[in-house]
Short mmCIF file of C-alpha atoms and ligand atoms in Angstrom, two decimals:
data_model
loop_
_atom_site.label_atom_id
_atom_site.label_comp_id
_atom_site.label_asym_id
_atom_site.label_seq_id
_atom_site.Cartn_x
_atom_site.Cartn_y
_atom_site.Cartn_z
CA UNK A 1 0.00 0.00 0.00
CA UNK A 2 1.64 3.81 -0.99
CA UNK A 3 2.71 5.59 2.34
CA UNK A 4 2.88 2.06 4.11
CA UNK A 5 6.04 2.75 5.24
CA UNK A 6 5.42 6.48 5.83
CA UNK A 7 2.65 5.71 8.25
CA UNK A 8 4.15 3.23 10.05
CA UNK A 9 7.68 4.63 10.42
CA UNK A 10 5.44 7.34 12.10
CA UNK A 11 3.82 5.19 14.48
CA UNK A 12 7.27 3.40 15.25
CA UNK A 13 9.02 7.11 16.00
CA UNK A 14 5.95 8.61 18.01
CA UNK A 15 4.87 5.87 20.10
CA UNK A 16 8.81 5.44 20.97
CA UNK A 17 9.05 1.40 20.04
CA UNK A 18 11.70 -0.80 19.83
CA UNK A 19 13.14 -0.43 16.30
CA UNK A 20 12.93 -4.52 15.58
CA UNK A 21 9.31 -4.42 17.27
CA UNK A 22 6.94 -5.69 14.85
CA UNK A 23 3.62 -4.46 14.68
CA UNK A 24 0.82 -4.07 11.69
CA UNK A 25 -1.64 -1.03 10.73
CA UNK A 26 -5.06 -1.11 9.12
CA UNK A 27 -5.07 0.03 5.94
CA UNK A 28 -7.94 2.88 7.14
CA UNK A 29 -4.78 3.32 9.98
CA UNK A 30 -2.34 4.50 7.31
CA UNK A 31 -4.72 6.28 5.03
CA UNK A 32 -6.29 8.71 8.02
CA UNK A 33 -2.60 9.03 9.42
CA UNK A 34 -1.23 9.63 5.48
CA UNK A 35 -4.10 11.95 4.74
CA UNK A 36 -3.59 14.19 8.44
CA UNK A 37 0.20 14.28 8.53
CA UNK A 38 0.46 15.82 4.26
CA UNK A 39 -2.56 18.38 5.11
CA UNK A 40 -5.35 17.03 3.34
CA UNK A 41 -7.57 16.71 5.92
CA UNK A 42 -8.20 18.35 9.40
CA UNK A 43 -10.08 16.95 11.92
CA UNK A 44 -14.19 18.01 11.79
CA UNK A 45 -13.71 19.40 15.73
CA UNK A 46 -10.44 22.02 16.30
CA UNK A 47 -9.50 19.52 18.97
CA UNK A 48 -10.17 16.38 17.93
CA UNK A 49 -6.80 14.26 17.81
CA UNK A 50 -7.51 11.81 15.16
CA UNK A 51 -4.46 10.60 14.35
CA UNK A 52 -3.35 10.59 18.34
CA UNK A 53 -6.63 8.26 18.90
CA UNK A 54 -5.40 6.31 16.55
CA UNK A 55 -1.52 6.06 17.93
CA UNK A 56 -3.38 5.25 21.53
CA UNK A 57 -5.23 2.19 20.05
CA UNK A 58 -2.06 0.58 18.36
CA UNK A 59 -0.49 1.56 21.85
CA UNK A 60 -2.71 -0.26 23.67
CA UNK A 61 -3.10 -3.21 21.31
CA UNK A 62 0.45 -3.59 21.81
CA UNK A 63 0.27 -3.55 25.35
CA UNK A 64 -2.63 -6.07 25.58
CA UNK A 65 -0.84 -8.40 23.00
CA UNK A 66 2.36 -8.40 25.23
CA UNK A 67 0.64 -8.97 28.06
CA UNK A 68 -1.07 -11.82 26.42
CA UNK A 69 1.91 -13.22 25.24
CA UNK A 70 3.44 -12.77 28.61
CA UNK A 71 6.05 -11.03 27.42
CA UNK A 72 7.53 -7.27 28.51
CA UNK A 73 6.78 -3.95 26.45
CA UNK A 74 9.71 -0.92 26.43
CA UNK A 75 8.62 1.97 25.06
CA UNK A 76 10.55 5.97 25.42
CA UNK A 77 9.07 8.06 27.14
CA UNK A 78 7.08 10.99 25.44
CA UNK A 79 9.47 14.02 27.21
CA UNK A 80 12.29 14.55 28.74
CA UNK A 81 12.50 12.94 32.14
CA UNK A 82 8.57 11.54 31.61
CA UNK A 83 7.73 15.21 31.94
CA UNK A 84 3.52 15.20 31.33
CA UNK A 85 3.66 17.30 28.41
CA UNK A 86 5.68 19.90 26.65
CA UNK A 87 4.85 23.85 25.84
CA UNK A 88 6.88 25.16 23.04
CA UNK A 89 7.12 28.98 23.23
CA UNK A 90 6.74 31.12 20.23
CA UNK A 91 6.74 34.93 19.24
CA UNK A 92 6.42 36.26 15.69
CA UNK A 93 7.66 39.67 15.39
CA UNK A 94 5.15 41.57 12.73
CA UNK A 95 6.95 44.48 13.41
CA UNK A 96 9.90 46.00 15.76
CA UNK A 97 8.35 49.26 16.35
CA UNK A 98 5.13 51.45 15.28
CA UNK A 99 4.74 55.25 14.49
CA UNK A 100 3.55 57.85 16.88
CA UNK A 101 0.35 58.23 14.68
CA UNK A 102 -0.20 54.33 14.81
CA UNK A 103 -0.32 54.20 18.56
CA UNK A 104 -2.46 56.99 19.18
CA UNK A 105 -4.67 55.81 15.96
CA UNK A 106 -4.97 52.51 18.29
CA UNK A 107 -4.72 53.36 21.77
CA UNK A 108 -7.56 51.93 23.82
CA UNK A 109 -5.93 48.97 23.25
CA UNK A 110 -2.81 50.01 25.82
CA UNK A 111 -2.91 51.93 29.23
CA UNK A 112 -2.67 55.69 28.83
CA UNK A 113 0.02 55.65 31.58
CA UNK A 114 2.09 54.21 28.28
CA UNK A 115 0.34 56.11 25.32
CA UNK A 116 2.32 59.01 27.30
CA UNK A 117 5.25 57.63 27.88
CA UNK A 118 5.53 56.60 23.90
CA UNK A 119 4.62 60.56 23.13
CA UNK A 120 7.45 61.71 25.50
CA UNK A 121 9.67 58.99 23.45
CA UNK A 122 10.25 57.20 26.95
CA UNK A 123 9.00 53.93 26.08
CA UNK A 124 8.12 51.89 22.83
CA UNK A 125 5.09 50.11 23.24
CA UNK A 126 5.65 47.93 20.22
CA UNK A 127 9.71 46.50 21.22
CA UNK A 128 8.90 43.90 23.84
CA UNK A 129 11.38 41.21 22.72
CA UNK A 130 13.59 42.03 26.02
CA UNK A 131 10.28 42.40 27.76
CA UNK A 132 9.92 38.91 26.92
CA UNK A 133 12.93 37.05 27.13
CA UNK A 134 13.30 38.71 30.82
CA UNK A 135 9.64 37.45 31.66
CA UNK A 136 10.91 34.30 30.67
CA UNK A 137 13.93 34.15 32.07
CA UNK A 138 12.67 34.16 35.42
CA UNK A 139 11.27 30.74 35.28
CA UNK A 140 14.10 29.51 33.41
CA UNK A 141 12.52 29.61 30.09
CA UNK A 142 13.98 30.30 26.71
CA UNK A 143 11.48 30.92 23.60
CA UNK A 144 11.50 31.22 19.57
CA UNK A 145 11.14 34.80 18.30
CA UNK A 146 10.35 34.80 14.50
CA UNK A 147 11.59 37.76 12.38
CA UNK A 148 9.56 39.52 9.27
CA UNK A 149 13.24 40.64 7.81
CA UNK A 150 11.34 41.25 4.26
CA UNK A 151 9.22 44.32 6.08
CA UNK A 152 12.39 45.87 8.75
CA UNK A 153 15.64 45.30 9.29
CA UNK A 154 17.25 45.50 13.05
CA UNK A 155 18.35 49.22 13.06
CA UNK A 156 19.90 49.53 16.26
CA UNK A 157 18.21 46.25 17.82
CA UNK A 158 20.67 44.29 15.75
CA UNK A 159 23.54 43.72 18.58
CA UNK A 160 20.48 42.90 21.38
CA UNK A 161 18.75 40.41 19.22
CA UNK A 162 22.39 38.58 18.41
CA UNK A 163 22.78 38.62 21.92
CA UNK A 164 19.86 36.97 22.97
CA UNK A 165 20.22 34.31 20.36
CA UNK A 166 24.10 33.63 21.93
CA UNK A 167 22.43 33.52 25.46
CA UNK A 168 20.09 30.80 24.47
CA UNK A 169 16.84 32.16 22.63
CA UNK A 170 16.29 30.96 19.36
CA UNK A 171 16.07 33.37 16.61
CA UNK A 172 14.12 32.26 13.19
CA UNK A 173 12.58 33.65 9.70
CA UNK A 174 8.88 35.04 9.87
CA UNK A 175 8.65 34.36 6.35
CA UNK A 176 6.89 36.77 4.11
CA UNK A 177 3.91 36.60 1.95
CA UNK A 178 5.08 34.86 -1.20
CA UNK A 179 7.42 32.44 0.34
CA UNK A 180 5.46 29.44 1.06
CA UNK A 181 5.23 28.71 -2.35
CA UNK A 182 8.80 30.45 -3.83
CA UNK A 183 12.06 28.74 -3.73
CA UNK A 184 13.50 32.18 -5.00
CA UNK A 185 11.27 34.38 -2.71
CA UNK A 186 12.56 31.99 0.60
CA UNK A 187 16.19 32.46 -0.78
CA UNK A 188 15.82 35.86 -0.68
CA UNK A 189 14.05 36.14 3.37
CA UNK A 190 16.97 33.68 4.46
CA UNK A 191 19.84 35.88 2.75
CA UNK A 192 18.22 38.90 4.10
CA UNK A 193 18.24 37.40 7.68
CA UNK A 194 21.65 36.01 7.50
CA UNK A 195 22.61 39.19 6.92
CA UNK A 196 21.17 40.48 9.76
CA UNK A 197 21.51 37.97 12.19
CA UNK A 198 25.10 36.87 10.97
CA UNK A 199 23.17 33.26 11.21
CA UNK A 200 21.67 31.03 9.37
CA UNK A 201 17.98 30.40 10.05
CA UNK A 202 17.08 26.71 11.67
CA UNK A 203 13.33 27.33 12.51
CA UNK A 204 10.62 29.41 10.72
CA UNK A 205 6.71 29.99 10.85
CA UNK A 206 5.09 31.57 7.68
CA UNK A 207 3.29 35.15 8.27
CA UNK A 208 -0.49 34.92 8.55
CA UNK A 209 0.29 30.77 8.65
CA UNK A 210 0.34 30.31 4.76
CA UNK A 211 0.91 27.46 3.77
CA UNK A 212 0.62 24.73 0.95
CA UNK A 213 1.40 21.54 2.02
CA UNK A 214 1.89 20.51 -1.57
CA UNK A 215 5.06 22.19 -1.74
CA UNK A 216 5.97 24.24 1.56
CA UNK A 217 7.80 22.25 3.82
CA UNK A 218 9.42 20.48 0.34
CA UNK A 219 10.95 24.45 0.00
CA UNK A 220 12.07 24.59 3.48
CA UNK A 221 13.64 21.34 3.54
CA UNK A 222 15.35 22.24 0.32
CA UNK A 223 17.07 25.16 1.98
CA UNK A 224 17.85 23.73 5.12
CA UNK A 225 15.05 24.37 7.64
CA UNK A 226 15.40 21.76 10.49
CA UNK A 227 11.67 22.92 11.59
CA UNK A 228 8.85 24.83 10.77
CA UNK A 229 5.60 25.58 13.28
CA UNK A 230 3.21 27.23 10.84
CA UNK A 231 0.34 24.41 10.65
CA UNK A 232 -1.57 25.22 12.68
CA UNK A 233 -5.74 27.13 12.64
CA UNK A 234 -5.97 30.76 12.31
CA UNK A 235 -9.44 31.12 13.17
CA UNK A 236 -9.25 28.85 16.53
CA UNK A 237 -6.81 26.82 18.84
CA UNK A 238 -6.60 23.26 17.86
CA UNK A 239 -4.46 20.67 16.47
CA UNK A 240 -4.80 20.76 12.65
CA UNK A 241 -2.94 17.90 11.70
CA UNK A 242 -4.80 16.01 14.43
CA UNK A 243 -1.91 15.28 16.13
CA UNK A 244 -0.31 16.85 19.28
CA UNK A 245 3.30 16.25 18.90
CA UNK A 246 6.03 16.88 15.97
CA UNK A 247 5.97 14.87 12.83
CA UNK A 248 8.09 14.99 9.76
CA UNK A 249 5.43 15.48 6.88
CA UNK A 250 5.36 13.16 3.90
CA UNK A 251 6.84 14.42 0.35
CA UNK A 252 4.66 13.57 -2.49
CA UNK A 253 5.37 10.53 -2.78
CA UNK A 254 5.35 9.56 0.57
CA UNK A 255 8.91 9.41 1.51
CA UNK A 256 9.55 10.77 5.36
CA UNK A 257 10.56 14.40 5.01
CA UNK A 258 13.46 15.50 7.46
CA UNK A 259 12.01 18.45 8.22
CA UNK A 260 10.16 18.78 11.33
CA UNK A 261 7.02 19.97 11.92
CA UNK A 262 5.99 21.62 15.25
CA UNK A 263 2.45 22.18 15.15
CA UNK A 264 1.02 25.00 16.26
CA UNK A 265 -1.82 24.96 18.94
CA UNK A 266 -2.86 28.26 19.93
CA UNK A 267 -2.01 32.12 18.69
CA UNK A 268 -3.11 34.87 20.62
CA UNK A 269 -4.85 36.78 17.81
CA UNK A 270 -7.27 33.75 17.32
CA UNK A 271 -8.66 34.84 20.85
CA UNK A 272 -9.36 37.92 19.71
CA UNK A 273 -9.51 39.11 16.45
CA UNK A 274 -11.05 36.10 15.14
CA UNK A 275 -13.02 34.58 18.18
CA UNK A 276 -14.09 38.06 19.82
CA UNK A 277 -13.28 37.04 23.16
CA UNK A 278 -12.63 39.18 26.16
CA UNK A 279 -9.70 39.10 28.19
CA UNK A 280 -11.11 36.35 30.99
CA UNK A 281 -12.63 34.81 27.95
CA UNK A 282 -9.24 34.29 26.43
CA UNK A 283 -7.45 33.04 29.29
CA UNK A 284 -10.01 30.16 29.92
CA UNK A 285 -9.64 29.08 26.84
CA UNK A 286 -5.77 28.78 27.46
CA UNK A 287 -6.63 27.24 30.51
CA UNK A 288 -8.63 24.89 28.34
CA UNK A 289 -6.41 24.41 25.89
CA UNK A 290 -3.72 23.58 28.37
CA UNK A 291 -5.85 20.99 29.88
CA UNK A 292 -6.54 19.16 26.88
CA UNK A 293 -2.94 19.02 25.85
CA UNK A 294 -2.34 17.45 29.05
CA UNK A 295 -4.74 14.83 28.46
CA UNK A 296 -2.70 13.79 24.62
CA UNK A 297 0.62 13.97 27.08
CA UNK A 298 1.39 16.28 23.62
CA UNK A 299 2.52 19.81 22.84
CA UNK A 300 1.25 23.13 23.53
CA UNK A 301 3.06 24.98 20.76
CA UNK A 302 1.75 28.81 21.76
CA UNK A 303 2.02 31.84 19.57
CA UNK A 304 2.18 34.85 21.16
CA UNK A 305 3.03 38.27 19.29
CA UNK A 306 5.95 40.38 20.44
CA UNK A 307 3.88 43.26 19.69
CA UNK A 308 1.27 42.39 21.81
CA UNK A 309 2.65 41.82 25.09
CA UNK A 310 1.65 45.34 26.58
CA UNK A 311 -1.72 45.57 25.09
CA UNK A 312 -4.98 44.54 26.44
CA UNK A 313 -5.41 40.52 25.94
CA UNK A 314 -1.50 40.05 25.50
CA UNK A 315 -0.46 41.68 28.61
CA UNK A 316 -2.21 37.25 29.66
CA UNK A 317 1.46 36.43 28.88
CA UNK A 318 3.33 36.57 32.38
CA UNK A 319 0.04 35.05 33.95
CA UNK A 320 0.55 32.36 31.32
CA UNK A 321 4.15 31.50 32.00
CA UNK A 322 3.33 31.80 35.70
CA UNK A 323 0.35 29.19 35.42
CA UNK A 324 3.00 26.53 33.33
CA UNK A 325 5.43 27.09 35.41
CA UNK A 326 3.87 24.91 37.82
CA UNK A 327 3.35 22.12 35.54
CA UNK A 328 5.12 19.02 35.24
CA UNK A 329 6.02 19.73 31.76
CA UNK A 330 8.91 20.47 29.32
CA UNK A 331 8.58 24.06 28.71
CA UNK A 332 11.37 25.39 25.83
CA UNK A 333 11.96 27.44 22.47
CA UNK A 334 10.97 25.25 19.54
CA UNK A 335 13.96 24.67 18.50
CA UNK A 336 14.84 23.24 21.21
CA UNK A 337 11.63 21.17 21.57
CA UNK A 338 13.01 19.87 18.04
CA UNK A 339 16.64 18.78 18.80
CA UNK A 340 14.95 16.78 21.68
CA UNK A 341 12.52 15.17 19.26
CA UNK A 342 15.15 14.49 17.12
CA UNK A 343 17.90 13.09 19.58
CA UNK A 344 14.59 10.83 20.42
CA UNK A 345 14.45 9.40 17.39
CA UNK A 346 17.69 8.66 17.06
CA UNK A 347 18.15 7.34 20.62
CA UNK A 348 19.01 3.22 20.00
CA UNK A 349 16.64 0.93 21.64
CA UNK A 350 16.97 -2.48 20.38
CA UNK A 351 14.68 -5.78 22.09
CA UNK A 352 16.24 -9.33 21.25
CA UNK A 353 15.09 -12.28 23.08
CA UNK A 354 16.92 -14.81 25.12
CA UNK A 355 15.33 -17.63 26.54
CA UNK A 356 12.39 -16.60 28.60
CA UNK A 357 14.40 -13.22 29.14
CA UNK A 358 13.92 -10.21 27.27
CA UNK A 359 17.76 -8.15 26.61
CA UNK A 360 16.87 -4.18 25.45
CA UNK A 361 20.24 -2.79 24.63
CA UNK A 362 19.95 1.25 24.64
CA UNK A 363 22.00 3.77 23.03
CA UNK A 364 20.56 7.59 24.04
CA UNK A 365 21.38 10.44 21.95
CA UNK A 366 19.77 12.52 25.63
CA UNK A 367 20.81 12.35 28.96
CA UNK A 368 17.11 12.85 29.25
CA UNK A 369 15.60 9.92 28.09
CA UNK A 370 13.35 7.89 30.04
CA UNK A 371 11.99 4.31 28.87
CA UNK A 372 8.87 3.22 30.39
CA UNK A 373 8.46 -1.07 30.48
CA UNK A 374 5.74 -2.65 31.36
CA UNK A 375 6.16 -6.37 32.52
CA UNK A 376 3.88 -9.82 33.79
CA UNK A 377 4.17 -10.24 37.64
CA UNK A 378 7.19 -12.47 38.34
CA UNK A 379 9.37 -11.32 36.07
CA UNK A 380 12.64 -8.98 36.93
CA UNK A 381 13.72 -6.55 35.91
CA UNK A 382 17.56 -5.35 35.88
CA UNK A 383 20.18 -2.70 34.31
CA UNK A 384 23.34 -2.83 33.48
CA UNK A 385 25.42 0.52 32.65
CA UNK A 386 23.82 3.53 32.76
CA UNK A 387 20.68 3.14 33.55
CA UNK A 388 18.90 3.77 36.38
CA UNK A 389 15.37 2.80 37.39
CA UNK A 390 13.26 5.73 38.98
CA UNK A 391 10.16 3.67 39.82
CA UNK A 392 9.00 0.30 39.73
CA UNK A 393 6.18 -1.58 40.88
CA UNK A 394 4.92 -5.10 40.27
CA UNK A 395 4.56 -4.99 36.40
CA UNK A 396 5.75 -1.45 35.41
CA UNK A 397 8.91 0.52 35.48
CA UNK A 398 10.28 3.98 34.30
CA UNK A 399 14.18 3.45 33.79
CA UNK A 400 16.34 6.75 33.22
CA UNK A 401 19.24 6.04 30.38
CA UNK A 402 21.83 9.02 31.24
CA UNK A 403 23.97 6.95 28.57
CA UNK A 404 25.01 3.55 27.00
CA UNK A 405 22.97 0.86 29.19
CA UNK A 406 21.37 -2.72 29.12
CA UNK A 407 17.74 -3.47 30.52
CA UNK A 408 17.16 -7.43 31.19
CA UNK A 409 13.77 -8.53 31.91
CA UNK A 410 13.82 -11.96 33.41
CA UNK A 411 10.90 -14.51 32.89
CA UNK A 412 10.01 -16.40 35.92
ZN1 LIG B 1 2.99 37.42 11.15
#
């Protein structure tokens, strides 16, 4: 069946299996995962998670089968350390700065304390990268700021914005209108910021999220985009791929793109200048949001506009990182959230069987990877090298692999 392998190579990286574990999908599995993951269809509800329901059920067959079988199942753990879930944070930058006229043109939307400050020149309501990254910094938190280098260049931000990328923050191309679907149009964005950031782009996120998956993520890859978070629904919150964690989209022809994609779950100006909602309004539905990432164990990619941090609805943000802060979850800049994903993938778990014993030899590409076995009663379970089991019960353990290790599970 076309995309066979797609669809299941998928299901192999996601769910975190064993690389020789052997398992089958439904052809109506690899067609609703095929047609979700290359953007031909969206769920019917924002958050409906088809393609998650369906990694669950091939999760839990698995399960039931080894338990069946009597036999042990190792899978990785979602996150770093088993954390719950992961929020990627994400800024576009639309613009750097706005005219006098502008502000006063639009400003109920900001306190008056600052409309006067902006006509003394004493503050600019519309720079709040530092604004940000020191917000953030307080919990420990890095983010992705995206830059529209077709419409500005840096002026005299330019040596602040290199800083912050060389203390941590990740720094990519809002690319403009025209590039989604221009090799030659992208070229020029990327040259553009190269030239101002001295760097080479590694992330980007479209501007107003256009996108055709036909060819879009087949440009970036081309010129050397590890990830890209634009798929994601303007009008609403939601996962749009039906699926709450990265994925490398499908080419044409259904080979597995390197690319990643890090799909976007919520943008501020959905709340309000497409759902109308007042302040409270909008923070509920982060709160909701939130929740319902939780349940997927997924990713809360959140888009939240530079420009909007002091004006009413995106002065939520500090209440925001406040409220995740005290989640168990992996909160990081998306880049970030990628090279994790990544070193996942390419962390070496290998099952062989020996007798009644099962022998899982593990090669992590992150200190931070957790495997999480499940086992029948009687059996034992036991590492050798760097691994270290965190908790364990009758018939389940989590095991943390700082590095090179062996897990044996012994059949009584
Ligand atoms: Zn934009």
């Amino acid at each position: 069946m076309v995309g066979e392998n797609y669809a299941s190579g998928f299901v192999r990286s996601t769910l975190g299996l064993p690389s020789n574990f052997e398992f089958s999908l439904s052809n109506n599995d690899v067609n609703v995962i095929n047609q979700h993951l290359s953007g031909k269809a969206s769920p019917e509800g924002a958050f409906d998670a088809t393609v998650n329901d369906i990694l669950k059920a091939i999760g839990s067959r698995i399960s039931d089968e080894c338990t069946s079988a009597g036999r042990p199942f190792v899978r990785k753990a979602f996150w770093p350390e088993a954390a719950e879930f992961a929020v990627a944070l994400t800024h576009d930058a639309d613009r750097l700065t706005a005219p006098l006229n502008h502000v006063l043109k639009v400003r109920k939307r900001f306190p008056t304390s600052l409309v006067i400050k902006r006509i003394l020149s004493l503050e600019d309501p519309y720079w709040n990268i530092e604004k940000m990254a020191n917000l953030e910094a307080e919990f420990g938190f890095t983010s992705s700021f995206y830059l529209l280098v077709h419409d500005y260049d840096l002026a005299g931000k330019r040596n602040y914005v290199r800083a912050l990328a060389e203390k941590g923050w990740d720094i990519g191309l809002h690319g403009s209108f025209g590039t989604h679907d221009s090799t030659e149009r992208m070229r020029e964005d990327i040259a553009r910021f190269e030239k101002e950031m001295g760097i080479k782009p590694t992330g980007i996120r479209e501007h107003y999220l256009r996108f055709d998956a036909s060819k879009t993520w087949e440009i970036m890859e081309e010129l050397g985009f590890v990830y890209d978070t634009t798929w994601g629904f303007n009008q609403k919150p939601g996962f749009k791929a039906g699926v709450s964690f990265p994925y490398h989209p499908p080419s044409s022809n259904f080979q597995t793109l390197r690319i990643l994609e890090v799909p976007l779950v919520l943008m501020d100006t959905s709340l309000w200048g497409y759902m109308h909602l007042g302040e409270e309004e909008g923070y509920s539905e982060v709160e909701k949001v939130l929740a319902r990432v939780k349940t997927e164990n997924g990713l809360f990619t959140i888009l939240w506009h530079q420009e909007a941090l002091q004006m009413k609805g995106g002065r939520l943000y500090p209440r925001i990182l406040k409220r995740i802060a005290n989640e168990n979850c992996f909160v990081a800049d998306a880049k970030r959230i990628t090279e994790w994903w990544i070193n996942r993938e390419n962390s070496i778990l290998n099952e062989q069987k020996d007798g009644k014993s099962f022998i899982y030899n593990v090669k992590p590409k992150d200190k931070r990877v957790v495997l999480e076995a499940t086992f029948p009663k009687g059996h034992k379970l036991k590492t050798e090298g760097s691994g270290k089991i965190i908790s364990i019960s009758e018939a389940r353990a989590k095991i943390a692999v700082n590095g090179e290790c062996v897990i044996i599970i012994e059949g009584a």
